[in-house]
PDB file of C-alpha atoms in Angstrom:
ATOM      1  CA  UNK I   1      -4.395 -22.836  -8.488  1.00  0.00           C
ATOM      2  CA  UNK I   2      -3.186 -20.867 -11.277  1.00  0.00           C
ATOM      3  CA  UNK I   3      -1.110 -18.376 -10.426  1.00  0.00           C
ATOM      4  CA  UNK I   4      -0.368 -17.054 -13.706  1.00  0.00           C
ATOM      5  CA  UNK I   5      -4.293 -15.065 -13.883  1.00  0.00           C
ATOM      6  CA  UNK I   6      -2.855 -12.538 -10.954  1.00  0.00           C
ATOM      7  CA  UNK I   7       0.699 -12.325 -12.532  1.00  0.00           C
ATOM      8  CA  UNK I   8      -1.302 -11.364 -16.170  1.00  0.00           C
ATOM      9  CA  UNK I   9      -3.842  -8.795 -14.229  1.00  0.00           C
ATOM     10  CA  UNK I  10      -1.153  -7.181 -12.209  1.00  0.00           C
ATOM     11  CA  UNK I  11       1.727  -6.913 -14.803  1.00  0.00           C
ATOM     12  CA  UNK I  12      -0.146  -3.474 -15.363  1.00  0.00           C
ATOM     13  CA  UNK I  13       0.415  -2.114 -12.122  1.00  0.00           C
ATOM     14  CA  UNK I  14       3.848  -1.623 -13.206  1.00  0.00           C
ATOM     15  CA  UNK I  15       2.878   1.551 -15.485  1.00  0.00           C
ATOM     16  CA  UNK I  16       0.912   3.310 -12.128  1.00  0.00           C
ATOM     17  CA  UNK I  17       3.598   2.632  -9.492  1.00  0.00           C
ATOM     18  CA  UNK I  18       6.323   4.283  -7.684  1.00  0.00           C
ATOM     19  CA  UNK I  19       9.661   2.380  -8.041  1.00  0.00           C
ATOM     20  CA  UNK I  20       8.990   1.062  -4.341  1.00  0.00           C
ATOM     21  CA  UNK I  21       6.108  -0.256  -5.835  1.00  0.00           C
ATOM     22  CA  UNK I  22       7.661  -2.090  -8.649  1.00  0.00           C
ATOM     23  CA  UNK I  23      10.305  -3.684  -6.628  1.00  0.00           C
ATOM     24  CA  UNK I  24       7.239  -4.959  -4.316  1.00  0.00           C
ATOM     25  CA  UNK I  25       5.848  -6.497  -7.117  1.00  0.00           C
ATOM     26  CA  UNK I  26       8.832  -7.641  -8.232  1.00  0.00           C
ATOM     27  CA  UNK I  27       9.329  -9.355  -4.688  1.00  0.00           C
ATOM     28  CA  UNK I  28       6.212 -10.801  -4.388  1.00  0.00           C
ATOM     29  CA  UNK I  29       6.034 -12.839  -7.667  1.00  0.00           C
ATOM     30  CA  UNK I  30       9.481 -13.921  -8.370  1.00  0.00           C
ATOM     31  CA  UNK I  31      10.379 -14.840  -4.153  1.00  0.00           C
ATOM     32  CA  UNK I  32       6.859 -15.567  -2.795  1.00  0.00           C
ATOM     33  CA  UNK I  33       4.654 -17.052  -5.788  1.00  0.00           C
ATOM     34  CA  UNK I  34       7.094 -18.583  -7.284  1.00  0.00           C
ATOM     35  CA  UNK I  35       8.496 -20.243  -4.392  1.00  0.00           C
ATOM     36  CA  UNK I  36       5.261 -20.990  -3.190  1.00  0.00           C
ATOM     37  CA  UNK I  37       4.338 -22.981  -6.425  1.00  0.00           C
ATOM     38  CA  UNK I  38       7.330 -24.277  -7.387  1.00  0.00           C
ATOM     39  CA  UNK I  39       8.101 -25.495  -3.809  1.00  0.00           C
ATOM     40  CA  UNK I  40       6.509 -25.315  -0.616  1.00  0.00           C
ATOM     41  CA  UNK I  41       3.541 -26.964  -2.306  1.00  0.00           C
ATOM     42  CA  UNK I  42       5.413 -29.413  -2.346  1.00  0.00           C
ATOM     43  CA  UNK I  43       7.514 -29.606   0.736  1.00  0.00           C
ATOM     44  CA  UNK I  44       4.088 -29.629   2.400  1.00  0.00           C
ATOM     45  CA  UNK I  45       2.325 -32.215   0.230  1.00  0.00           C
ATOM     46  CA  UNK I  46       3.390 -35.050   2.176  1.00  0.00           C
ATOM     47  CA  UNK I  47       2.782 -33.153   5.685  1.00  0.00           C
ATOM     48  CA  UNK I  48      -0.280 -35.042   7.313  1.00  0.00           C
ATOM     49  CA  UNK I  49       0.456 -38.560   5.371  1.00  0.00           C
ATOM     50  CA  UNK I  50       4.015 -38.894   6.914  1.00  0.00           C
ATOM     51  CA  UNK I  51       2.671 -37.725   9.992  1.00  0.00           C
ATOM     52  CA  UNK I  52       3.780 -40.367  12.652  1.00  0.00           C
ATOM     53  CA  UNK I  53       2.700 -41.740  15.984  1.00  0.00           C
ATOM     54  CA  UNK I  54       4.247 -44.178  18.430  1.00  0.00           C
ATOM     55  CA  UNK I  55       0.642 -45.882  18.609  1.00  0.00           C
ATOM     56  CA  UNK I  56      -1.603 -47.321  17.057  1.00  0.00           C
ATOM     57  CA  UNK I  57      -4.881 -45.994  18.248  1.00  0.00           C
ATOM     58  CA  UNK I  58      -6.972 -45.515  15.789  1.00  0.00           C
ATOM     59  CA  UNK I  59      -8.019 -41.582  14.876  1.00  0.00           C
ATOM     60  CA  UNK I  60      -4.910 -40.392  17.325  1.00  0.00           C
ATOM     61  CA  UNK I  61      -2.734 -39.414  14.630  1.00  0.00           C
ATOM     62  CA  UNK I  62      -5.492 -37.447  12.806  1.00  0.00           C
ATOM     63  CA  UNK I  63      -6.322 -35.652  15.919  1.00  0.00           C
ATOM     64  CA  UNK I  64      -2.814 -34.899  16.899  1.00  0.00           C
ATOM     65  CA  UNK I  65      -1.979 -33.489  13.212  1.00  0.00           C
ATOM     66  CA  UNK I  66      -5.357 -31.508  13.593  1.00  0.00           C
ATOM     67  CA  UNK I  67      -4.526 -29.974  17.046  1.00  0.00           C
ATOM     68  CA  UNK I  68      -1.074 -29.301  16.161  1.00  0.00           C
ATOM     69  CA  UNK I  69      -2.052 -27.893  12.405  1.00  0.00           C
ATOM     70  CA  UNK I  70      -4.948 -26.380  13.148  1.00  0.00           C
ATOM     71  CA  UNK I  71      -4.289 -24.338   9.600  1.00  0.00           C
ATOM     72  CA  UNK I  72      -1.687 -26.124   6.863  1.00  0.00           C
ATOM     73  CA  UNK I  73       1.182 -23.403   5.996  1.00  0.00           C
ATOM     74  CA  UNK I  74      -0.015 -23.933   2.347  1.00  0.00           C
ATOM     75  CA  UNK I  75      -3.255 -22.292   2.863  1.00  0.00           C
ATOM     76  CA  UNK I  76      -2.486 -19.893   4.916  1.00  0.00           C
ATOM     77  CA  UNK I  77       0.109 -18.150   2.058  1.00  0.00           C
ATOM     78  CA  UNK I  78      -2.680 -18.869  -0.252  1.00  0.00           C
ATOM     79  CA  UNK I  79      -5.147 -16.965   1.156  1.00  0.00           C
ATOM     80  CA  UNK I  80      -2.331 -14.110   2.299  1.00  0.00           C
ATOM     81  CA  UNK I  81      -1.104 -13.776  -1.550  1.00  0.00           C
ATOM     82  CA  UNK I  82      -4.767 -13.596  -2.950  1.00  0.00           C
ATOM     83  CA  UNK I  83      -5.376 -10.212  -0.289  1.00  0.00           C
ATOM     84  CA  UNK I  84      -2.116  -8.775  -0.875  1.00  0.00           C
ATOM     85  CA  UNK I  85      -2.662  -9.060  -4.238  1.00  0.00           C
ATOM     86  CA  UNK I  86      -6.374  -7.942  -4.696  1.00  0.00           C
ATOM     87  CA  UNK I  87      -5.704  -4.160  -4.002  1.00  0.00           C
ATOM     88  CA  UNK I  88      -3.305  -3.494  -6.778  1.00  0.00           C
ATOM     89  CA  UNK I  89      -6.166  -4.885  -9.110  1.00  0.00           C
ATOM     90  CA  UNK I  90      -8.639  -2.136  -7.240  1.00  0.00           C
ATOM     91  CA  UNK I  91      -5.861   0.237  -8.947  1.00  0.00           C
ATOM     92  CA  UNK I  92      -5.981  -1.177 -11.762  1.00  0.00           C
ATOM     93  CA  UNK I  93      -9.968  -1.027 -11.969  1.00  0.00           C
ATOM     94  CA  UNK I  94     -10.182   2.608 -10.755  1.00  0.00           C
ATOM     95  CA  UNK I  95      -7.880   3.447 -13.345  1.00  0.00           C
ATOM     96  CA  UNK I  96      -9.953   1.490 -16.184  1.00  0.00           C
ATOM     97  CA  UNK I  97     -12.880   3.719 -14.866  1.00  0.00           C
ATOM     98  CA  UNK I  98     -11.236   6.822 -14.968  1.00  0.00           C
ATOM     99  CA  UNK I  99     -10.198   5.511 -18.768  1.00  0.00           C
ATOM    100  CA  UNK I 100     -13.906   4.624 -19.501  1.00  0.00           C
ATOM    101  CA  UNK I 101     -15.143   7.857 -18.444  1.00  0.00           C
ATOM    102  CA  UNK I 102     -12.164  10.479 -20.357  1.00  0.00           C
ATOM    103  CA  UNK I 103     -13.573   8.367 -23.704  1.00  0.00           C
ATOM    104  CA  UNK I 104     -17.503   9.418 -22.939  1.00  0.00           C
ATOM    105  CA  UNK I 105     -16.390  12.616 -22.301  1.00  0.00           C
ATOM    106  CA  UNK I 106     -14.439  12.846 -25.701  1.00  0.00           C
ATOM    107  CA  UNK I 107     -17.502  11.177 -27.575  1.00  0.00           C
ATOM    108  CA  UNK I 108     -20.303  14.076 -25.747  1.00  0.00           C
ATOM    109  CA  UNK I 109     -18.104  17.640 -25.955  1.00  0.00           C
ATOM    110  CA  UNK I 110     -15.622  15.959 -29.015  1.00  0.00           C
ATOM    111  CA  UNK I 111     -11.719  16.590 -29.035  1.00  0.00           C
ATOM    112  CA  UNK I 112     -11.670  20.427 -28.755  1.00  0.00           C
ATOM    113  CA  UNK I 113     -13.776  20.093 -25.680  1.00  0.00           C
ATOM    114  CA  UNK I 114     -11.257  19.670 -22.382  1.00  0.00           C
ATOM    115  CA  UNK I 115     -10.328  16.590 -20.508  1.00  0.00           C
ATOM    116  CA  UNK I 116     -11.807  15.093 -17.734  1.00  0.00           C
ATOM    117  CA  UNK I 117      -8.455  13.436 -16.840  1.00  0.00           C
ATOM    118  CA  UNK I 118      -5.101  15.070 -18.618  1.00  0.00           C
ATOM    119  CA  UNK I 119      -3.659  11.841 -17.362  1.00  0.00           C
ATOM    120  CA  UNK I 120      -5.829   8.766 -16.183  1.00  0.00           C
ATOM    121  CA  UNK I 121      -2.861   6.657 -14.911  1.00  0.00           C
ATOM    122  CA  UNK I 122      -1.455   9.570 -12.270  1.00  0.00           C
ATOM    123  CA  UNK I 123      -1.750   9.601  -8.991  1.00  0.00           C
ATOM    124  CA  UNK I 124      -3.954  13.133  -8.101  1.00  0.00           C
ATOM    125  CA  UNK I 125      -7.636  12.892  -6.433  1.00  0.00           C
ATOM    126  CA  UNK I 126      -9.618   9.785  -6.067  1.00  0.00           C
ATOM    127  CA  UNK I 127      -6.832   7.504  -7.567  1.00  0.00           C
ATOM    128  CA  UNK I 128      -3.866   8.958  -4.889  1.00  0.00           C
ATOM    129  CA  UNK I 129      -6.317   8.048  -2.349  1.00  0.00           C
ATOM    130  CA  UNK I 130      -7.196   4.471  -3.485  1.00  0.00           C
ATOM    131  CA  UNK I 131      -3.351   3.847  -4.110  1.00  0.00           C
ATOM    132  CA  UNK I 132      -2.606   5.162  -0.641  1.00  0.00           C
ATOM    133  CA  UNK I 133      -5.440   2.616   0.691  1.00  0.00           C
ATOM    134  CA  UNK I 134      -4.214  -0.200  -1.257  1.00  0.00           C
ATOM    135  CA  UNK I 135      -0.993  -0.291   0.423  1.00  0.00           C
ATOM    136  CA  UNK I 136      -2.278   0.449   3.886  1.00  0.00           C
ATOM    137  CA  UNK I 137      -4.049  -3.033   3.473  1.00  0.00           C
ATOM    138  CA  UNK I 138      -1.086  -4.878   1.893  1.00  0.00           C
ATOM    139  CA  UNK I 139       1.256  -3.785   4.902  1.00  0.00           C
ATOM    140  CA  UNK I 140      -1.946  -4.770   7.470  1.00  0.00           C
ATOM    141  CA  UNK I 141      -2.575  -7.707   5.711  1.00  0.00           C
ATOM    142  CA  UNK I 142       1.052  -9.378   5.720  1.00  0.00           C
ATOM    143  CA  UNK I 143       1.537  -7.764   9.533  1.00  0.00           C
ATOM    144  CA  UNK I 144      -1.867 -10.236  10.367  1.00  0.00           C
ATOM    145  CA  UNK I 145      -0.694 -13.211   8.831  1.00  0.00           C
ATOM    146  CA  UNK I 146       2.873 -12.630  10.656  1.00  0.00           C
ATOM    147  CA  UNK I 147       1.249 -12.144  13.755  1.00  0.00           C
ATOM    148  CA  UNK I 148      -0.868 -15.757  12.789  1.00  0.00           C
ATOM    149  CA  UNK I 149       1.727 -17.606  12.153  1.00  0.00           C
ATOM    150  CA  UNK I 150       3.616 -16.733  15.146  1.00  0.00           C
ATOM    151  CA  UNK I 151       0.513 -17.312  17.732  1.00  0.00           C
ATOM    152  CA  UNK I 152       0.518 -20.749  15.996  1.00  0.00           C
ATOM    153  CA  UNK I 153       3.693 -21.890  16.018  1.00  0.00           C
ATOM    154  CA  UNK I 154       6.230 -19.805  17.554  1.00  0.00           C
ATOM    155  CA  UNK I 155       9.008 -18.241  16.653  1.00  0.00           C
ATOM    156  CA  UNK I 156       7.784 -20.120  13.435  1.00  0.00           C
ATOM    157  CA  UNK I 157       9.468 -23.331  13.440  1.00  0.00           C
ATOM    158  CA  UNK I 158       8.334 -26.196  14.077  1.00  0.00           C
ATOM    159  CA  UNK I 159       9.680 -28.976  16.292  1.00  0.00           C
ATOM    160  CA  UNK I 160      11.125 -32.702  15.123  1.00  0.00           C
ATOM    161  CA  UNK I 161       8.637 -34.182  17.582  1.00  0.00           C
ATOM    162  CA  UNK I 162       5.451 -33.348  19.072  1.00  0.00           C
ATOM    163  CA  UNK I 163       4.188 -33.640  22.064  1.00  0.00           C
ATOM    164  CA  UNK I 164      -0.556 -35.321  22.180  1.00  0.00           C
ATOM    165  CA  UNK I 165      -2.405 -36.249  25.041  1.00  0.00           C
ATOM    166  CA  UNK I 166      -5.855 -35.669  23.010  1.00  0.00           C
ATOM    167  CA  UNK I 167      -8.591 -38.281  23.438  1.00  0.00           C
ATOM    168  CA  UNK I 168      -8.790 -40.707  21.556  1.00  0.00           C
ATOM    169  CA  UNK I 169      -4.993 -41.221  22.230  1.00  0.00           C
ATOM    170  CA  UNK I 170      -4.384 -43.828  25.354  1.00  0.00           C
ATOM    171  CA  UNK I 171      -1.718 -41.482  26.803  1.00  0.00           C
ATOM    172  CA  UNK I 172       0.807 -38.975  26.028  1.00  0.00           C
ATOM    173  CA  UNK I 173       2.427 -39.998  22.728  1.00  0.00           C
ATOM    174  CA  UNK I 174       5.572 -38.912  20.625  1.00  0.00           C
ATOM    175  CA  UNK I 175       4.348 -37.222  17.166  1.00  0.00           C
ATOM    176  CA  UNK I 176       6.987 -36.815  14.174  1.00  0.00           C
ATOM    177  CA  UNK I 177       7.239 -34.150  11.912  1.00  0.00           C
ATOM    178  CA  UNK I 178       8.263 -35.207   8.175  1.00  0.00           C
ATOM    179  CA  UNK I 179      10.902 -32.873   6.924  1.00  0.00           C
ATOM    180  CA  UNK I 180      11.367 -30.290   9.839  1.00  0.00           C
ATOM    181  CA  UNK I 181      14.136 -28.678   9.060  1.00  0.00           C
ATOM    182  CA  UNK I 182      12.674 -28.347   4.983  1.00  0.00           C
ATOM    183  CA  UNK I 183       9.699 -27.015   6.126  1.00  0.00           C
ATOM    184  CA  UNK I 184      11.417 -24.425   7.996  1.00  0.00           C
ATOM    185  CA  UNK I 185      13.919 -22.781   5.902  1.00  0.00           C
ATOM    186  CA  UNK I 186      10.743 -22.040   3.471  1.00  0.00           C
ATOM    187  CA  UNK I 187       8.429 -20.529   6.209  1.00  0.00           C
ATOM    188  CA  UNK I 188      11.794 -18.478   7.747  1.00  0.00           C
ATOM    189  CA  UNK I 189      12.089 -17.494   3.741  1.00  0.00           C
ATOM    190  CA  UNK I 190       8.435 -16.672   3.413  1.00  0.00           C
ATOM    191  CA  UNK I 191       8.308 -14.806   6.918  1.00  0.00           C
ATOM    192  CA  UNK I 192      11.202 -12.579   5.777  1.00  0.00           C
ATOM    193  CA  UNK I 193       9.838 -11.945   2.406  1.00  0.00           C
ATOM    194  CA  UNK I 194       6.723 -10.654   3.950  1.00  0.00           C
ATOM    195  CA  UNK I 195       8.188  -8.563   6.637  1.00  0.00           C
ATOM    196  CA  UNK I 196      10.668  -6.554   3.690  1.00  0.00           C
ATOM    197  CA  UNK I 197       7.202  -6.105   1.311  1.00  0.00           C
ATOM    198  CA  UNK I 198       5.687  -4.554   4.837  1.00  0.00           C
ATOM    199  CA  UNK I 199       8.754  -2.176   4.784  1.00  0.00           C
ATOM    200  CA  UNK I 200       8.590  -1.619   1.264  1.00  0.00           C
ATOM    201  CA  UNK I 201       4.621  -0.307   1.675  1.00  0.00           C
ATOM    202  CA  UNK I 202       5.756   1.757   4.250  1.00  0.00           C
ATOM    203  CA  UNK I 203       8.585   3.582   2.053  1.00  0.00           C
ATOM    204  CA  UNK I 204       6.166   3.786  -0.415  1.00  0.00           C
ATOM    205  CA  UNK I 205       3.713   5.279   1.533  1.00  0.00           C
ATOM    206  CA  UNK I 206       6.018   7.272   3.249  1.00  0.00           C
ATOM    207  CA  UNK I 207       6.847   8.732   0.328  1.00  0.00           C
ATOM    208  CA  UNK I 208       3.503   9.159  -1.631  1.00  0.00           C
ATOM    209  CA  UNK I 209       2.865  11.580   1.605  1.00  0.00           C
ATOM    210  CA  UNK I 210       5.726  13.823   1.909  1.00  0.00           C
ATOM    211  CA  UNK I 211       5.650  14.109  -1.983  1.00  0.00           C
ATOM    212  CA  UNK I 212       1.622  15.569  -1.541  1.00  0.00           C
ATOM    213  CA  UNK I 213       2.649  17.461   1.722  1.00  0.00           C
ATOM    214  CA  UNK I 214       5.790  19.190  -0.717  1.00  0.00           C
ATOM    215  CA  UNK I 215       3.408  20.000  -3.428  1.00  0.00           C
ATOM    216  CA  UNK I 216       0.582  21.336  -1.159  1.00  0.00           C
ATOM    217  CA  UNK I 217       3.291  23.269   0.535  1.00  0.00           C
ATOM    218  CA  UNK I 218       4.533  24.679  -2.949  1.00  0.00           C
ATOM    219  CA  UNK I 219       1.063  25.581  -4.060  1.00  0.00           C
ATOM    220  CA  UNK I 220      -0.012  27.719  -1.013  1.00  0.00           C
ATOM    221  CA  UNK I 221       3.395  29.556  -1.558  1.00  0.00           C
ATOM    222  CA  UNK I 222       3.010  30.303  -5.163  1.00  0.00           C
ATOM    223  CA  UNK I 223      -0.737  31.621  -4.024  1.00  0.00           C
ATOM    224  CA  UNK I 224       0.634  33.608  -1.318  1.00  0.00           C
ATOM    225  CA  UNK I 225       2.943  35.350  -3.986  1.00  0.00           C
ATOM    226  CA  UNK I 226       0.998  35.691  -6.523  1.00  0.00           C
ATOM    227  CA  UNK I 227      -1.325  37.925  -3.802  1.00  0.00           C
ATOM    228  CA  UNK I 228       1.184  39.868  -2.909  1.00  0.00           C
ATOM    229  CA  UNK I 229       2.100  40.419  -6.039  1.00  0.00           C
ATOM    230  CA  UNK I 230      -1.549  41.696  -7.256  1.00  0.00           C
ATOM    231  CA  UNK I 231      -1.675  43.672  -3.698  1.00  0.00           C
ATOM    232  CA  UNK I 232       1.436  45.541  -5.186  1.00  0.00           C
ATOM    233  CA  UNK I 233       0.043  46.447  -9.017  1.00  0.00           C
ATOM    234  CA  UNK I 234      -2.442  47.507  -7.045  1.00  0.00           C
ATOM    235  CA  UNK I 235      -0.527  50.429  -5.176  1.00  0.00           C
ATOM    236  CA  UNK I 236       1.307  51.054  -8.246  1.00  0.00           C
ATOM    237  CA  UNK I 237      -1.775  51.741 -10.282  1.00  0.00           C
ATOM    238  CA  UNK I 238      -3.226  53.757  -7.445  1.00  0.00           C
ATOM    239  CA  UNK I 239       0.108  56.237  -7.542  1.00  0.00           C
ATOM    240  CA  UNK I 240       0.145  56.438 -11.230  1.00  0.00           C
ATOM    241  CA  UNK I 241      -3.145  57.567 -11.348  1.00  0.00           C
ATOM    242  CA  UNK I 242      -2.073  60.349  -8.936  1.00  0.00           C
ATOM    243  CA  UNK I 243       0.972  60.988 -10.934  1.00  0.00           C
ATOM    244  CA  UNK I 244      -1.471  61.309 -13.981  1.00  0.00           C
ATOM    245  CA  UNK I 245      -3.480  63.786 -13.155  1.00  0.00           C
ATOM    246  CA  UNK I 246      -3.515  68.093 -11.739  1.00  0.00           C
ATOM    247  CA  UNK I 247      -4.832  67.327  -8.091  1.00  0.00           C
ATOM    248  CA  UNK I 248      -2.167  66.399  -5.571  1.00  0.00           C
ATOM    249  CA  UNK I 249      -3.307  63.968  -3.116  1.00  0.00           C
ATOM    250  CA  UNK I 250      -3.563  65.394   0.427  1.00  0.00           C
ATOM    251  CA  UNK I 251      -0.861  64.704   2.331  1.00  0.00           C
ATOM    252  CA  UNK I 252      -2.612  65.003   6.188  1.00  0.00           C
ATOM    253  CA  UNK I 253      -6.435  65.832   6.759  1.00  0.00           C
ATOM    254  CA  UNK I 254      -8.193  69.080   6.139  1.00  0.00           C
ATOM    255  CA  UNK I 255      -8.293  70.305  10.339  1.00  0.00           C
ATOM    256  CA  UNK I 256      -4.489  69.270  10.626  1.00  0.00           C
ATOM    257  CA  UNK I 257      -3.773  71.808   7.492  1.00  0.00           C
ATOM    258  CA  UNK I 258      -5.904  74.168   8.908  1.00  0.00           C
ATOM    259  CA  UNK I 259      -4.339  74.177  12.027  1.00  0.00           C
ATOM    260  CA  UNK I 260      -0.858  74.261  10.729  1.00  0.00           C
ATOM    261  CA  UNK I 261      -1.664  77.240   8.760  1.00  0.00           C
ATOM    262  CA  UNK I 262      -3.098  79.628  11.947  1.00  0.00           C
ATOM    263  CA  UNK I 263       0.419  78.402  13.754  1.00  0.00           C
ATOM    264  CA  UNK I 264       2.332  79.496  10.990  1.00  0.00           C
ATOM    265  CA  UNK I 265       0.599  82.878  11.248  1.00  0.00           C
TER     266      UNK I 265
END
């Protein structure tokens, strides 16, 4: 597969991410694709051919190979880098739309006539909530494919030797792992390489959040200045306009003045 069609597509994520963002993508091509093509490819080439029984039964090494690798380590980090990647390009496309749709806009009302978008590529609106979404998935996505790989093998190793009893074998026979101890540095590496791009989506996220719940929080503050701030022109205004003119405002109501005047008399 090549590889190099994501890393071309998402080298323009860089210009709408965070910096937790760019060290994520940072991570994931130079110590997961990378690896993964330059190595565990093949590490794991040779995984069902020097796959060896103590028998010669015919089919009871391909059935002990199938039962014990139900799914080959290869795939599985194919198919997990093609969905982690596939969101950023969603941010990349929703930005390209947002792009498409500033340009109409300019061509209909012409330069003097507003923006849709004073900047396509930031983060306010539909675009905060599609890069919020994308790395909800990305963190669920890796999380899955942990939680796979350890309900297949667990604590993801895998043994020297394996133990099949599966028909068509004659009895319980001894199965032999090529390159164990390979084949598990590289899925320890890949395992802890996923779990720090998990944490990585949660910082981000984390602090896509806090930055929206700060600005909301400023916003309502300047509003609920600004009002009080009109509220008081507004008395101001009202005692100049007293000050301005030859009738005094009354100071108490008509029947209290009254009143005060017969007790004064």
């Amino acid at each position: 597969m090549n590889w190099g069609i994501f890393e071309g597509l998402l080298s323009g994520v860089n210009k709408y991410s965070t910096a937790f963002g760019r060290i994520w993508l940072s991570l994931v091509f130079i110590f997961r694709v990378l690896v993964y093509v330059v190595t565990a490819e093949r590490v794991w080439s040779d995984d069902h051919k020097d796959f060896d029984c103590n028998t010669e039964q015919p089919g009871c090494s391909n059935v002990c190979f199938d039962e014990f690798f139900p799914v080959s380590h290869v795939r599985l980090w194919a198919l997990q880098l093609i969905l982690v990647t596939c969101p950023s390009l969603l941010v990349v496309m929703h930005v390209a739309y947002r792009k498409a749709r500033e340009k109409k806009h300019r061509e209909l009302v012409g330069e003097n006539g507003g923006h849709l978008y004073l900047n396509p590529g930031k983060k306010r609106g539909g675009l905060w909530w599609t890069y919020v979404c994308s790395l909800v998935f990305k963190a669920g996505v890796d999380a899955i494919f942990l939680y796979v790989f350890h309900s297949l093998y667990p604590k993801y190793t895998l043994p020297p030797v394996v133990k099949c009893h599966a028909a068509p074998c004659p009895n319980t026979v001894d199965c032999f792992i090529s390159k164990p101890s390979e084949k598990n540095i590289f899925t320890l590496f890949m395992v802890i390489t996923a779990a720090i791009c998990i944490l990585l989506n949660l910082m981000e996220l984390a602090y896509l959040v806090s930055k929206r719940c700060r600005e909301c929080l400023a916003a309502r503050k300047a509003r609920a200045t600004s009002t009080s701030s009109y509220k008081q022109n507004d008395l101001l205004s009202g005692d100049l306009i007293f000050l301005g003119s030859d009738i005094h405002p009354p100071l108490l109501p008509d029947c209290l003045q009254h009143h005060m005047k017969k007790t004064s008399l």
